[in-house]
Coordinates of C-alpha atoms and ligand atoms in Angstrom, one line a residue:
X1 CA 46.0 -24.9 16.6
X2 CA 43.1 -26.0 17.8
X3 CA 40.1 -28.6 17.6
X4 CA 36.7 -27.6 16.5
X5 CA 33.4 -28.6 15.0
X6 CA 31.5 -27.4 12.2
X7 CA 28.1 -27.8 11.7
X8 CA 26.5 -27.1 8.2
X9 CA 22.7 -27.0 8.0
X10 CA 20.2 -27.9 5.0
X11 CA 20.2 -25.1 2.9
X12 CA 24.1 -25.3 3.5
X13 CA 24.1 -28.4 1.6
X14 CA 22.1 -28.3 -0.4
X15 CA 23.4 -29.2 -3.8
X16 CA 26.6 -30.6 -4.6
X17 CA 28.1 -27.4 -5.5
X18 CA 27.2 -25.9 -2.3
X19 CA 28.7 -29.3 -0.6
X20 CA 32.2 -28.3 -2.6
X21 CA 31.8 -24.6 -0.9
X22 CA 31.3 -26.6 2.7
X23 CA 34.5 -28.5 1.7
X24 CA 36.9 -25.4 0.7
X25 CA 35.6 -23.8 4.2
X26 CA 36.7 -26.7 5.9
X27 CA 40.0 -27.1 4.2
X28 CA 41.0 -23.5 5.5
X29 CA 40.5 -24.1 8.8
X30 CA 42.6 -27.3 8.4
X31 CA 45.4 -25.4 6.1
X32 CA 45.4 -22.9 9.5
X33 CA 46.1 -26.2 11.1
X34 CA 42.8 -27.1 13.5
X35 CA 41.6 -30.1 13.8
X36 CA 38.2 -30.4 12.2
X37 CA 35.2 -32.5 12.9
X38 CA 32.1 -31.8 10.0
X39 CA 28.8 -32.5 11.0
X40 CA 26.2 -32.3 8.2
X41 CA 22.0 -32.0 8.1
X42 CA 20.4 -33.5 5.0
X43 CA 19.9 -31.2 1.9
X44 CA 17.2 -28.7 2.3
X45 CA 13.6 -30.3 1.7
X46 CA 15.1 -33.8 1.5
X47 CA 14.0 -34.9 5.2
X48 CA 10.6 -33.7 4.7
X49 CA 9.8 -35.5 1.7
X50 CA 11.3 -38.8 3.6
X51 CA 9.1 -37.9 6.4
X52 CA 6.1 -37.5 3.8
X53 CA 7.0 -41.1 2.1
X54 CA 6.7 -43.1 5.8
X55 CA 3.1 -41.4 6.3
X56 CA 2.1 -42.2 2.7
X57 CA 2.6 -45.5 3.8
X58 CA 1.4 -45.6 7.6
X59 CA -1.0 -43.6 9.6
X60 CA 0.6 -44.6 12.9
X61 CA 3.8 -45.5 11.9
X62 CA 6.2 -47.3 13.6
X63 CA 8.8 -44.8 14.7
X64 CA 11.7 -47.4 14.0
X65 CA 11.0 -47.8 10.6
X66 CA 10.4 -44.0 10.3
X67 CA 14.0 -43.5 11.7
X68 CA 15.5 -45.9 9.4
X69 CA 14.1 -43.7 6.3
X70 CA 14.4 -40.3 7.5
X71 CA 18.6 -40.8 8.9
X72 CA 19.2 -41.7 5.2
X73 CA 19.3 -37.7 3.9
X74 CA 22.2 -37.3 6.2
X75 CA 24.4 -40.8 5.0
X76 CA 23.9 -39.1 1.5
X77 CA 25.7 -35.6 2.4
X78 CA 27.8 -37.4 4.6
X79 CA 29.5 -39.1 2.1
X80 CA 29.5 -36.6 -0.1
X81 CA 31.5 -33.8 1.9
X82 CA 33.8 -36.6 2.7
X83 CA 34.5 -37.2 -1.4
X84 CA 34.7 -33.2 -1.4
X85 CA 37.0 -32.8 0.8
X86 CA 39.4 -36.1 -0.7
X87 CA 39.0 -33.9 -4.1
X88 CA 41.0 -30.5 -2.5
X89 CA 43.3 -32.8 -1.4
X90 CA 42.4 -33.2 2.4
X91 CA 42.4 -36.5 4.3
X92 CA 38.4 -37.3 5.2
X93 CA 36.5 -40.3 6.2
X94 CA 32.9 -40.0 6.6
X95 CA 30.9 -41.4 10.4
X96 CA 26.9 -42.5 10.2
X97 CA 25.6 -43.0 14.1
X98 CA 26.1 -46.7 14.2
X99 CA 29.7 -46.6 13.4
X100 CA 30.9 -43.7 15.8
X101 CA 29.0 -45.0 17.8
X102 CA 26.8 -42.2 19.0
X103 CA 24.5 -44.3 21.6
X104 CA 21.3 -42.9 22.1
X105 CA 18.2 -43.9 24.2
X106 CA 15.0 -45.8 22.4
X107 CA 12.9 -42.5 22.3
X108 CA 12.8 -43.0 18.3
X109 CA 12.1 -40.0 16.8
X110 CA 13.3 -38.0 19.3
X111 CA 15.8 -39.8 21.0
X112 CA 18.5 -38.4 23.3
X113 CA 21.8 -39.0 23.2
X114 CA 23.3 -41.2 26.3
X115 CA 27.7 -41.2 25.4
X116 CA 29.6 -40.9 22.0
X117 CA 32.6 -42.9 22.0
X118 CA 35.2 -40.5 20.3
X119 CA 38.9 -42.3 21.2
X120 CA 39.3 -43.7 17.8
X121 CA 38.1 -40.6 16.1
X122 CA 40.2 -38.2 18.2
X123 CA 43.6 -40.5 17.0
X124 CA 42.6 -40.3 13.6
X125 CA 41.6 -36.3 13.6
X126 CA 45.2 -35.8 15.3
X127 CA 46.9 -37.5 12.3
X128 CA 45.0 -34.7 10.2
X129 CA 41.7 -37.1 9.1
X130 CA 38.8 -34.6 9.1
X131 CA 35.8 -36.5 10.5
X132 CA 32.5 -36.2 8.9
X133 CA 29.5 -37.0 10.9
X134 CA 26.3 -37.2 9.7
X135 CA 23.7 -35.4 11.5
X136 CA 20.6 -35.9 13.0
X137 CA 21.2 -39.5 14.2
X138 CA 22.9 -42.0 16.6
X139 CA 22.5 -45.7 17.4
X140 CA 19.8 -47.6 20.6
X141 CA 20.8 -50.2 23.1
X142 CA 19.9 -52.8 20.2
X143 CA 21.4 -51.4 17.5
X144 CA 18.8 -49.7 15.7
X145 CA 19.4 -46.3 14.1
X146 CA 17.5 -43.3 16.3
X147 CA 16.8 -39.7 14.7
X148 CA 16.9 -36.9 17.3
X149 CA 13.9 -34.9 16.6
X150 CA 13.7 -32.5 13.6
X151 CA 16.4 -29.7 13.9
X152 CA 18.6 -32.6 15.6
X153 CA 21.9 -32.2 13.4
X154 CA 22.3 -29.0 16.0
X155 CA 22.6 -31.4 19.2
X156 CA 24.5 -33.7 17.1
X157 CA 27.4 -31.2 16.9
X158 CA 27.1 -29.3 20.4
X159 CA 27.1 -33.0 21.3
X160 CA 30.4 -34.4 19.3
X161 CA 31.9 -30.9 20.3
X162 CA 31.7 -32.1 24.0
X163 CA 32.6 -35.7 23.6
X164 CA 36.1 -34.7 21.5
X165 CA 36.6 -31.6 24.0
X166 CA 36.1 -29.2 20.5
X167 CA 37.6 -25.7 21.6
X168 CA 33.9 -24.5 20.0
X169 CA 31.0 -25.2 18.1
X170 CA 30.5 -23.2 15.3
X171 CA 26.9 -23.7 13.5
X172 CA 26.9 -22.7 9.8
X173 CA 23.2 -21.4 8.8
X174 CA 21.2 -19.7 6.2
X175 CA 21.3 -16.2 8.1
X176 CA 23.9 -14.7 9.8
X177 CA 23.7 -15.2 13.6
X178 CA 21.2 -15.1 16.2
X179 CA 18.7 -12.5 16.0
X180 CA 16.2 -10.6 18.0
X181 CA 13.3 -12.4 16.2
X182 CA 12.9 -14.5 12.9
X183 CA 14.9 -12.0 10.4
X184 CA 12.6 -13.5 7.6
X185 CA 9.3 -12.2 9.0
X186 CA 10.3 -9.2 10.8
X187 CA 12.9 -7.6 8.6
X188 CA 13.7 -4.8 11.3
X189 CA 15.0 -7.6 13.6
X190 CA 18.5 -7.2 15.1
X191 CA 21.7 -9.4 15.2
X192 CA 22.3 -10.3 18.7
X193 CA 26.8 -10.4 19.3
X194 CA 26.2 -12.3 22.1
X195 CA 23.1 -13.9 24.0
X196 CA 23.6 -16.0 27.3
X197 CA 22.7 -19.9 27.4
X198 CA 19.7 -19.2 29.4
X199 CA 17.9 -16.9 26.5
X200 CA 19.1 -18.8 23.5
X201 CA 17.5 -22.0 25.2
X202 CA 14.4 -20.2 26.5
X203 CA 14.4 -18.6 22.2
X204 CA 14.7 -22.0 20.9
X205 CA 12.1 -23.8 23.5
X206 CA 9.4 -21.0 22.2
X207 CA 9.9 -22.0 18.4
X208 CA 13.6 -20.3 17.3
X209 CA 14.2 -23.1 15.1
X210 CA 17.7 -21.7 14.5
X211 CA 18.9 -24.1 16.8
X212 CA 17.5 -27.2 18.2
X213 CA 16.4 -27.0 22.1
X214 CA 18.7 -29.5 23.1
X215 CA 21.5 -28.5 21.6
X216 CA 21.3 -25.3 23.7
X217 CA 20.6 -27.3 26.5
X218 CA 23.9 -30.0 26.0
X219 CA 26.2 -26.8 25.3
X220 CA 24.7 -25.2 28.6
X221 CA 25.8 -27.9 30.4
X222 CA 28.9 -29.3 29.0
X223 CA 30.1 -25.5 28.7
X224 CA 30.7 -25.9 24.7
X225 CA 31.3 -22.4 23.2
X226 CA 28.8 -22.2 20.3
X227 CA 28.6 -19.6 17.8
X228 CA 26.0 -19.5 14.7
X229 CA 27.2 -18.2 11.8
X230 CA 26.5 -17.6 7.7
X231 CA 27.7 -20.3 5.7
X232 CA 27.2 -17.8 2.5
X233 CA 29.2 -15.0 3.9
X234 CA 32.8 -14.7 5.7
X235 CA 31.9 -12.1 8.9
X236 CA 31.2 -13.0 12.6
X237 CA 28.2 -14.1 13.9
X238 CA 26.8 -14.7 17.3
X239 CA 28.2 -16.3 20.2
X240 CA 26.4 -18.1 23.2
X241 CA 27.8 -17.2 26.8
X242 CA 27.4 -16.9 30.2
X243 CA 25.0 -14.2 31.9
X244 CA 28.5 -12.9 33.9
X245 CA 29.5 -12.4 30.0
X246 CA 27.1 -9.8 29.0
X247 CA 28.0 -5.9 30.4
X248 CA 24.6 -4.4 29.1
X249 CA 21.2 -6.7 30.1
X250 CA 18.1 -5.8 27.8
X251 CA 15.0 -6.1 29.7
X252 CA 13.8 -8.4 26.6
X253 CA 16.4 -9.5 24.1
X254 CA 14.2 -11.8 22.1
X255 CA 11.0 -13.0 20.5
X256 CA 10.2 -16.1 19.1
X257 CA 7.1 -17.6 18.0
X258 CA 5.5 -21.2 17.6
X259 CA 3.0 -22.4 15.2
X260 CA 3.1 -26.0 16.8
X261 CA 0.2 -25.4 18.9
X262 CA -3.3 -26.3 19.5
X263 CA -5.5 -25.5 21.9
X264 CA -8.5 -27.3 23.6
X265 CA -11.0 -26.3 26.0
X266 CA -13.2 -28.7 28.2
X267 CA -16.0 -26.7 29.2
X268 CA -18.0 -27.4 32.6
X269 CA -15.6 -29.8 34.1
X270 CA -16.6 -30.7 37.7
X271 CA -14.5 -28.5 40.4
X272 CA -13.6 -30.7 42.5
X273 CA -10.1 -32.2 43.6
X274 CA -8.6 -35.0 41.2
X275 CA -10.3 -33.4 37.9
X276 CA -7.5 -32.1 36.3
X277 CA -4.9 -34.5 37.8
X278 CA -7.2 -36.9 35.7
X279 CA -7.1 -35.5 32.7
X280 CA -3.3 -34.1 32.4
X281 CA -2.9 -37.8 33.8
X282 CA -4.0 -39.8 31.3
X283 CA -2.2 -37.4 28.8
X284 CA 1.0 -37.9 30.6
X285 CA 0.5 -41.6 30.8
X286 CA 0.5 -41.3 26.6
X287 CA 3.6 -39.1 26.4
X288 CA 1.7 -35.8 25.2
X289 CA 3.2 -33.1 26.5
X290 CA 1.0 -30.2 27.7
X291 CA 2.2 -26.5 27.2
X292 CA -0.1 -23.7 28.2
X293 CA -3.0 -24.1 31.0
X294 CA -5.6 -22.0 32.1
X295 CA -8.5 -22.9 34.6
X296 CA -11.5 -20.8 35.1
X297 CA -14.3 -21.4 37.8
X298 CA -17.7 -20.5 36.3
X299 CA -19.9 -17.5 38.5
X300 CA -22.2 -20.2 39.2
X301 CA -19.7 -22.5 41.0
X302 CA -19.3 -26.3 40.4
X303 CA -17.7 -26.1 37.6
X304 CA -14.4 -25.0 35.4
X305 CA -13.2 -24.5 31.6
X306 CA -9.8 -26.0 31.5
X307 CA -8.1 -25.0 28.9
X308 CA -4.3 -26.2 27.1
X309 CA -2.1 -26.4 24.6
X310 CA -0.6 -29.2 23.2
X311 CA 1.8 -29.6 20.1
X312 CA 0.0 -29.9 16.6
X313 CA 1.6 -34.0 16.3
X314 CA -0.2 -35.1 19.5
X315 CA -3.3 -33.0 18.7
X316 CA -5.4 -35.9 17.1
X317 CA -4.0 -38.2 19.8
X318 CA -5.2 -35.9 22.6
X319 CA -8.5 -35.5 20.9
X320 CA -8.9 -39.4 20.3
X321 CA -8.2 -39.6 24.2
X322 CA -10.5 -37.3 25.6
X323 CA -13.5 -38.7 23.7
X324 CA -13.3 -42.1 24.4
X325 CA -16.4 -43.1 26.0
X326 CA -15.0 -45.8 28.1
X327 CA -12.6 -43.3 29.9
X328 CA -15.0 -41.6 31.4
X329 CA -13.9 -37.8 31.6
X330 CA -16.2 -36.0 33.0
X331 CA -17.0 -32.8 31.2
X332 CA -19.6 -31.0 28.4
X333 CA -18.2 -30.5 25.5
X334 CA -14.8 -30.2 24.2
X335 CA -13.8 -26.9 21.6
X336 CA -10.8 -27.7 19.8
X337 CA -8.7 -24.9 18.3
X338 CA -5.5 -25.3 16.0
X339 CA -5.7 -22.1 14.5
X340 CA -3.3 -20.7 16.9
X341 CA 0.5 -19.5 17.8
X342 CA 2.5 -18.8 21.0
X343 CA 5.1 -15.4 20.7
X344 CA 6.8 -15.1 23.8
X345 CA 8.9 -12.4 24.5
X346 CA 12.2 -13.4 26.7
X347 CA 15.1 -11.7 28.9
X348 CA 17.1 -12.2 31.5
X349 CA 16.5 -8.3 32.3
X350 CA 13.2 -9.7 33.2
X351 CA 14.1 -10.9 36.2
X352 CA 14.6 -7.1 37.8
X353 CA 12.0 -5.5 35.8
X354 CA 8.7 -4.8 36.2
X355 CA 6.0 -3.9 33.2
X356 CA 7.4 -6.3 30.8
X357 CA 3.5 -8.3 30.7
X358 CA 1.4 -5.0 30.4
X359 CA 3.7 -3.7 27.6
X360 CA 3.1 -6.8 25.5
X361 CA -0.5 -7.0 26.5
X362 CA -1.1 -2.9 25.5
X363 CA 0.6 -3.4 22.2
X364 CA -1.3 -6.3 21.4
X365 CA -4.7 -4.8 22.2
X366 CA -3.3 -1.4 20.0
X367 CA -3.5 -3.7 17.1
X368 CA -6.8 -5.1 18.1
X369 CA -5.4 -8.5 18.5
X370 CA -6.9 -10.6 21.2
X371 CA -4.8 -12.9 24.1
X372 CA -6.2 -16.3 24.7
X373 CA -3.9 -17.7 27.0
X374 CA -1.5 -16.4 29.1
X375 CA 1.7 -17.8 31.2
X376 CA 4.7 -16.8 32.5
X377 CA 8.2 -18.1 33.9
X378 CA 11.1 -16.0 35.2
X379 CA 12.3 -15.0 32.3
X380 CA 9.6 -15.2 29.6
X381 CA 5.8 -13.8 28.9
X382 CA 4.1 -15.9 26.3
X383 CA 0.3 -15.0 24.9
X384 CA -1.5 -17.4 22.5
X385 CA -3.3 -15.3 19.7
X386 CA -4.9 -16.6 16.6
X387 CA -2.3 -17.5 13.8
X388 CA -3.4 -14.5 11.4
X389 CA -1.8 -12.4 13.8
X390 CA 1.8 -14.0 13.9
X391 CA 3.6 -11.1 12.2
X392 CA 1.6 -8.3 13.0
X393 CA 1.6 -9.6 16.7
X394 CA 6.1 -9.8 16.2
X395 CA 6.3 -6.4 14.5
X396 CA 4.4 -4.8 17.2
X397 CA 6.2 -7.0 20.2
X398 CA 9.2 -6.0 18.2
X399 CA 9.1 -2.2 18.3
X400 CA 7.3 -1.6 22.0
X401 CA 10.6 -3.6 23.4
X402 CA 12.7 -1.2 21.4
X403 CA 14.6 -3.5 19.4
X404 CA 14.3 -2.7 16.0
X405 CA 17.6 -2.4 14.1
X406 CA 17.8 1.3 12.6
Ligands
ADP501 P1 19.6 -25.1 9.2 O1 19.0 -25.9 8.1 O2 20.9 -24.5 8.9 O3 19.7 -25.9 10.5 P2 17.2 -23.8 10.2 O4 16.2 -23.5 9.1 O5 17.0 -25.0 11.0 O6 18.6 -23.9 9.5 O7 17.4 -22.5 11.1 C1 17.7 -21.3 10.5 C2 16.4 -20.4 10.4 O8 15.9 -20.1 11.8 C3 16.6 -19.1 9.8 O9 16.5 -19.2 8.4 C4 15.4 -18.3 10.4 O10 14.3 -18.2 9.6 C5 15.0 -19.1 11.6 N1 15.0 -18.3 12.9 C6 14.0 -18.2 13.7 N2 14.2 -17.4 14.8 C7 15.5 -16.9 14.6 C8 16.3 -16.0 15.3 N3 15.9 -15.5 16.5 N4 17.5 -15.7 14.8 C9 17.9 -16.3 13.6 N5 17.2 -17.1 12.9 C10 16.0 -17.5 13.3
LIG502 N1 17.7 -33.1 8.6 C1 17.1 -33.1 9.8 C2 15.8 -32.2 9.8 O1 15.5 -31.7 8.7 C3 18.0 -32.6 10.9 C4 18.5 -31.2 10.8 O2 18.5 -30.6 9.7 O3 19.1 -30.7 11.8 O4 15.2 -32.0 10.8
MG503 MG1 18.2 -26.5 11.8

């Protein structure tokens, strides 16, 4: 016997029949005799078009009243799997945010979670009651509902998992496990058995939308054993673990890619102390985070290009900023770019092993596609090309690491 949480995504759910497949998977882990807590994601496409109703009605919306529309795809399944599961004869209430409560910070939408009180929950699941959280969305220090970020339904169960002590995690998706790269572009790519915390959260930081960056990041360091698995098909799937876990290290053992970028250069910026600190400054000040920087000083001296990357949301907002007259940046003229996409290639093999840039950089230029920003961390090489390139650029990446599947 044992404790655990499931975690069913969109596509999971989304119709009712596929809600009454959710609930007959649950009831056999709870005829085995665990102890089940459900966490459930909107239907597919439902959280989208909630998300397209609050900017048909504001511009710059007020991310409170976004979070009160978009959390309502989750209350639906929510209640829903709960009356599925009461229908095969198993004991279910259903939990939104507020009434757990999952308390979260006032970072609305993309709040964090801060505690999860679970003693009420944990007496009920130990009298057989399966628990059914809805996803995505927890409660602020005045009571308002807060969504965590898109993908968020992920943190919401590595989170739960932690805060009932779950034995594991196990996240029911629309493929099979964790794989070397996006399975639905490159159709060679390879399902991973196991990949350590370290990878899985450097994957899902570069754009692996399997799982939700900060659900990687809770399970890392509340130790929660997660596993992503099919929700269509009975068979094992991938399991998250520690580096000391993993016998055989691959040099790379994944590829992910990020259309969420855009780029902008400032050309002739003054070289002089204080010039960037200005700039990336004032863009901290407003929250924008910056991803990818290069500086280059100019033969004649004087002056740099500075060029970043910042996420496609904040792009107008960083654009709005840097033109304002009255703030006084000094450069000559600014070349936006969203046409773009970060791949980064990532291992822990890294770490040990040299040649792992000039092996992406030669198979890049084979297929005539140009790098226009470069950067690296201990672990990860990421180029930014233009966004035509995105699955040439992961075939390519794909075979010169040698991971294609036979
Ligand atoms: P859910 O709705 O279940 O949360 P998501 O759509 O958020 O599912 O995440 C699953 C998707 O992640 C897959 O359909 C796949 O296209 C994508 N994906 C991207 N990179 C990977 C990877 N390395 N391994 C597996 N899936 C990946
Ligand atoms: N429904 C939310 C989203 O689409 C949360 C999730 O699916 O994880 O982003
Ligand atoms: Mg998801």
């Amino acid at each position: 016997m044992a404790r655990i949480v499931m975690k069913f995504g969109g596509t999971s759910v989304a119709n009712v029949e596929r809600i009454k497949k959710v609930a007959e998977r649950v009831k056999a882990e709870v005829d085995a005799g665990n102890e089940v807590g459900l966490v459930v994601s909107a239907m597919s496409g439902v959280t989208n078009e909630l998300v397209g109703y609050v900017r048909d009605t504001s511009k710059f919306y007020d991310t409170r009243e976004y979070d009160t529309v978009v959390s309502a795809g989750e209350q639906i399944t929510c209640g829903l799997a709960a009356l599925a599961l009461q229908e095969l004869g198993v004991s279910a209430r259903s939990w939104l945010g507020w009434q757990v409560p999952i308390r979260t910070d006032d970072a609305h939408g993309s709040a964090r979670i801060e505690s999860i009180e679970g003693e009420e929950i944990v007496r009920r699941m130990g009298e057989g009651q399966v628990a059914v959280f809805a996803g995505f969305q927890g409660v602020d220090a005045t009571s308002r509902i807060a969504t965590l970020g898109r993908g968020g339904s992920d943190t919401s169960a590595v989170a739960i998992a932690a805060a009932l002590e779950a034995e594991r995690c196990d996240i029911y998706t629309d493929v099979d496990g964790i794989y070397t790269t996006d399975p639905r572009i490159v159709t060679k790519a390879r399902k991973l058995d196991r990949i350590t915390y370290e990878e899985m959260l450097e994957l899902a930081s570069q754009g692996a939308k399997v799982l939700q960056t900060r659900a990687v990041e809770m399970a890392m360091k509340h130790r929660v054993r997660v596993q992503v698995l099919s929700s269509f098909e009975d068979k094992p799937g991938s399991l998250i673990v520690d580096e000391d876990e993993i016998v055989e290290k691959e040099v790379v053992s994944g590829i992910a890619y990020s259309r969420d970028e855009s780029k902008i250069t400032l050309t002739r910026v003054p070289d002089r102390p204080g010039s960037a600190a200005r700039v990336f400054g004032s863009l901290a000040q407003q929250h924008i985070n910056v991803d990818m920087i290069v500086q280059n000083v100019s033969p004649e001296g004087g002056y740099t290009d500075l060029t970043f990357t910042v996420g496609k949301d904040d792009y107008d907002r960083t654009v709005r900023l840097l033109q304002d007259k009255d703030a006084g940046f000094a450069y000559d003229e600014l070349v936006p770019d969203t046409n773009v996409v970060k791949i980064s290639v990532i291992g822990v093999g890294m770490r040990s092993h040299a040649g792992v840039a000039s092996t992406m950089f030669e198979a890049l230029s084979e297929k005539g596609i140009n790098i226009q920003v470069i950067s690296t961390s201990e672990i990860k090489v990421s180029v930014l090309v233009a966004e035509e390139y995105t699955e040439l650029a992961l075939r390519a990446l794909h075979t010169a690491y040698g991971l294609d599947a036979e």
